[in-house]
């Protein structure tokens, strides 16, 4: 398959298969994988909301990290990953406005509400972390995966194993895209009981310059 030509529309819409009505019924689930050891930022989520996600989709934020010793774990537990959504809902406004991690969570909720999507959050901790990430993505039946720029070192590993379309964020806040097995294949071609991880996709690299042109277009 050659270069995908984009029109003036969302990237996710441009890459979705149109040849089968069944593809329209595939659940849209975008997973955003972030380095849980780094300070949380909404930048990958904002990119996904602007370029991939449609109203009614589900978006899951995943923080990934190895097992930590006590000093490091104290630092991580002060960020957003271990905090449940319900904890924010149970706080008074004066309480969460004085805590950075709650402000970050509220920013996520506000962004998702603005775009009409359902936010979820999970923490993947263990070894090897990149393999655990693949297992989590497969179990979530993701249709798109967005990796933050800290995951680029594992780019080839993920490209060989993840059975859906992927985006790797770069230093400029743009995305380099890879096309794996489509949502249509997952919905129509999988054998009952067979894990999507058993299929090794041949990723198609989409020219980054084409993507940059789309990102620079203003509505």
Coordinates of C-alpha atoms in Angstrom, one line a residue:
X1 CA 0.0 0.0 0.0
X2 CA 1.4 3.4 -0.9
X3 CA 1.4 6.8 0.7
X4 CA -1.9 7.7 2.3
X5 CA -3.1 11.1 0.9
X6 CA -4.7 13.3 3.4
X7 CA -7.5 15.7 2.8
X8 CA -8.5 18.6 5.0
X9 CA -10.0 16.6 7.8
X10 CA -8.9 14.8 10.9
X11 CA -6.0 12.4 10.5
X12 CA -7.9 9.6 12.2
X13 CA -10.8 10.0 9.7
X14 CA -8.4 10.0 6.8
X15 CA -6.9 6.7 7.8
X16 CA -10.0 4.8 8.8
X17 CA -11.0 2.0 6.3
X18 CA -14.1 2.8 4.3
X19 CA -14.5 -0.2 2.2
X20 CA -16.6 -2.1 4.7
X21 CA -19.7 -1.0 6.6
X22 CA -18.6 -3.2 9.5
X23 CA -15.6 -1.0 10.1
X24 CA -17.9 1.9 11.1
X25 CA -19.1 -0.3 14.0
X26 CA -15.7 -0.9 15.5
X27 CA -15.3 0.6 18.9
X28 CA -13.1 3.6 18.8
X29 CA -10.6 3.4 21.7
X30 CA -7.5 5.6 21.7
X31 CA -4.8 4.7 24.1
X32 CA -2.1 7.3 25.1
X33 CA 1.1 5.8 26.6
X34 CA 3.2 8.1 28.7
X35 CA 6.4 7.8 30.7
X36 CA 5.1 7.6 34.3
X37 CA 8.5 8.7 35.6
X38 CA 8.2 12.1 33.9
X39 CA 6.0 15.0 35.1
X40 CA 2.5 14.5 33.7
X41 CA 1.5 16.7 30.7
X42 CA -1.7 17.0 28.7
X43 CA 0.2 17.6 25.5
X44 CA -0.2 14.1 24.0
X45 CA -3.9 14.1 25.0
X46 CA -4.5 17.5 23.3
X47 CA -2.8 16.3 20.1
X48 CA -5.0 13.1 20.1
X49 CA -8.1 15.1 20.7
X50 CA -7.4 17.5 17.9
X51 CA -6.3 15.0 15.4
X52 CA -7.7 11.5 16.1
X53 CA -10.6 11.4 18.5
X54 CA -14.2 11.8 17.7
X55 CA -17.2 12.5 20.0
X56 CA -18.2 9.4 21.8
X57 CA -14.8 7.7 21.7
X58 CA -13.0 6.4 24.8
X59 CA -9.5 7.6 25.6
X60 CA -7.3 5.8 28.1
X61 CA -4.2 7.4 29.5
X62 CA -1.5 4.8 30.5
X63 CA 1.5 5.7 32.7
X64 CA 4.3 3.2 32.4
X65 CA 7.1 2.7 34.8
X66 CA 9.3 -0.1 36.3
X67 CA 9.1 -1.2 39.9
X68 CA 10.4 1.6 42.1
X69 CA 12.3 1.9 45.3
X70 CA 10.8 3.8 48.2
X71 CA 12.4 7.2 47.6
X72 CA 11.4 7.2 43.9
X73 CA 7.9 5.8 44.6
X74 CA 7.2 8.8 46.9
X75 CA 7.9 11.1 44.0
X76 CA 5.6 9.2 41.6
X77 CA 2.7 8.9 44.0
X78 CA 2.6 12.7 44.3
X79 CA 1.7 12.8 40.6
X80 CA -1.6 12.0 38.8
X81 CA -1.2 8.2 38.1
X82 CA -2.2 6.7 41.4
X83 CA -5.1 9.1 41.9
X84 CA -8.6 7.8 41.1
X85 CA -11.2 10.1 39.4
X86 CA -13.5 9.6 42.3
X87 CA -10.9 11.2 44.6
X88 CA -11.2 14.5 42.6
X89 CA -15.0 14.4 42.7
X90 CA -15.0 14.0 46.4
X91 CA -12.8 17.1 47.0
X92 CA -14.0 20.6 47.6
X93 CA -12.9 23.0 44.9
X94 CA -10.7 24.9 47.4
X95 CA -8.9 21.6 48.1
X96 CA -8.1 20.4 44.6
X97 CA -7.2 23.9 43.4
X98 CA -4.3 23.9 45.9
X99 CA -2.8 20.6 44.6
X100 CA -1.0 20.4 41.3
X101 CA -1.9 16.8 40.6
X102 CA -5.6 17.5 41.0
X103 CA -5.3 20.5 38.8
X104 CA -3.7 18.3 36.1
X105 CA -6.5 15.7 36.5
X106 CA -9.1 18.5 36.2
X107 CA -7.5 19.7 33.0
X108 CA -7.8 16.2 31.6
X109 CA -11.5 16.1 32.5
X110 CA -12.2 19.5 31.1
X111 CA -10.4 18.6 27.8
X112 CA -12.3 15.3 27.4
X113 CA -15.6 17.0 28.3
X114 CA -15.0 19.7 25.6
X115 CA -14.5 17.0 22.9
X116 CA -17.2 14.7 24.2
X117 CA -15.0 11.7 25.0
X118 CA -14.8 9.4 27.9
X119 CA -11.5 9.5 29.8
X120 CA -9.9 6.5 31.6
X121 CA -6.6 6.2 33.3
X122 CA -4.3 3.2 34.2
X123 CA -0.9 2.5 35.6
X124 CA 1.4 -0.2 34.2
X125 CA 4.2 -1.0 36.5
X126 CA 6.6 -3.9 36.3
X127 CA 9.3 -5.5 34.2
X128 CA 9.8 -5.5 31.3
X129 CA 7.6 -2.4 31.0
X130 CA 7.5 -2.2 27.2
X131 CA 6.1 -5.8 27.0
X132 CA 3.6 -5.0 29.7
X133 CA 2.5 -2.0 27.6
X134 CA 1.9 -4.2 24.6
X135 CA -0.2 -6.6 26.7
X136 CA -2.2 -3.8 28.1
X137 CA -2.9 -2.2 24.7
X138 CA -3.9 -5.6 23.3
X139 CA -6.3 -6.2 26.2
X140 CA -7.9 -2.8 25.6
X141 CA -8.5 -3.5 21.9
X142 CA -7.2 -0.1 21.0
X143 CA -7.8 1.3 17.5
X144 CA -5.1 4.0 17.9
X145 CA -2.1 4.3 20.2
X146 CA -0.3 7.6 20.8
X147 CA 3.1 7.4 22.5
X148 CA 4.7 10.4 24.1
X149 CA 8.2 11.4 22.9
X150 CA 9.9 9.5 25.8
X151 CA 8.8 6.2 24.2
X152 CA 10.7 6.7 20.9
X153 CA 13.6 4.6 22.0
X154 CA 11.2 1.6 21.9
X155 CA 9.7 2.5 18.5
X156 CA 10.8 -0.6 16.6
X157 CA 9.7 -2.9 19.4
X158 CA 6.2 -1.5 19.5
X159 CA 6.0 -1.3 15.6
X160 CA 6.6 -5.1 15.4
X161 CA 4.0 -6.0 18.1
X162 CA 1.1 -3.6 18.3
X163 CA -1.9 -4.6 16.1
X164 CA -3.3 -1.1 15.4
X165 CA -2.3 2.3 14.1
X166 CA 0.3 4.2 16.1
X167 CA 1.6 7.7 16.5
X168 CA 5.0 8.5 18.1
X169 CA 5.3 12.1 19.3
X170 CA 8.5 13.9 18.5
X171 CA 10.5 16.7 20.1
X172 CA 8.5 19.3 18.1
X173 CA 5.2 18.2 19.4
X174 CA 4.3 16.6 16.1
X175 CA 3.5 12.9 15.4
X176 CA 5.2 10.3 13.3
X177 CA 2.6 7.7 12.2
X178 CA 2.7 4.0 11.6
X179 CA -0.2 1.9 10.2
X180 CA -0.6 -1.5 11.6
X181 CA -3.5 -4.0 11.2
X182 CA -6.7 -2.0 10.8
X183 CA -9.7 -2.0 13.1
X184 CA -11.6 -3.7 10.4
X185 CA -9.3 -6.7 10.6
X186 CA -9.7 -6.9 14.4
X187 CA -13.5 -6.8 14.0
X188 CA -13.9 -9.2 11.1
X189 CA -10.8 -11.4 10.8
X190 CA -9.9 -12.5 14.3
X191 CA -10.6 -16.1 15.3
X192 CA -12.6 -16.4 18.5
X193 CA -10.2 -16.8 21.4
X194 CA -7.2 -15.7 19.4
X195 CA -5.3 -12.8 20.8
X196 CA -4.6 -9.8 18.5
X197 CA -1.0 -9.9 19.8
X198 CA -0.5 -13.2 17.9
X199 CA -0.6 -11.2 14.7
X200 CA 2.6 -9.4 13.9
X201 CA 1.7 -6.3 11.7
X202 CA 3.9 -5.0 9.0
X203 CA 3.8 -1.3 9.9
X204 CA 3.6 1.3 7.1
X205 CA 5.5 4.4 7.8
X206 CA 3.7 7.6 6.8
X207 CA 5.9 10.4 5.6
X208 CA 6.2 12.8 8.5
X209 CA 6.3 15.9 6.2
X210 CA 2.7 15.1 5.0
X211 CA 1.6 15.0 8.6
X212 CA 3.3 18.3 9.4
X213 CA 1.3 20.0 6.6
X214 CA -1.9 18.7 8.1
X215 CA -1.0 19.8 11.6
X216 CA -0.2 23.3 10.4
X217 CA -3.6 23.7 8.7
X218 CA -6.1 25.8 10.6
X219 CA -9.9 25.3 10.2

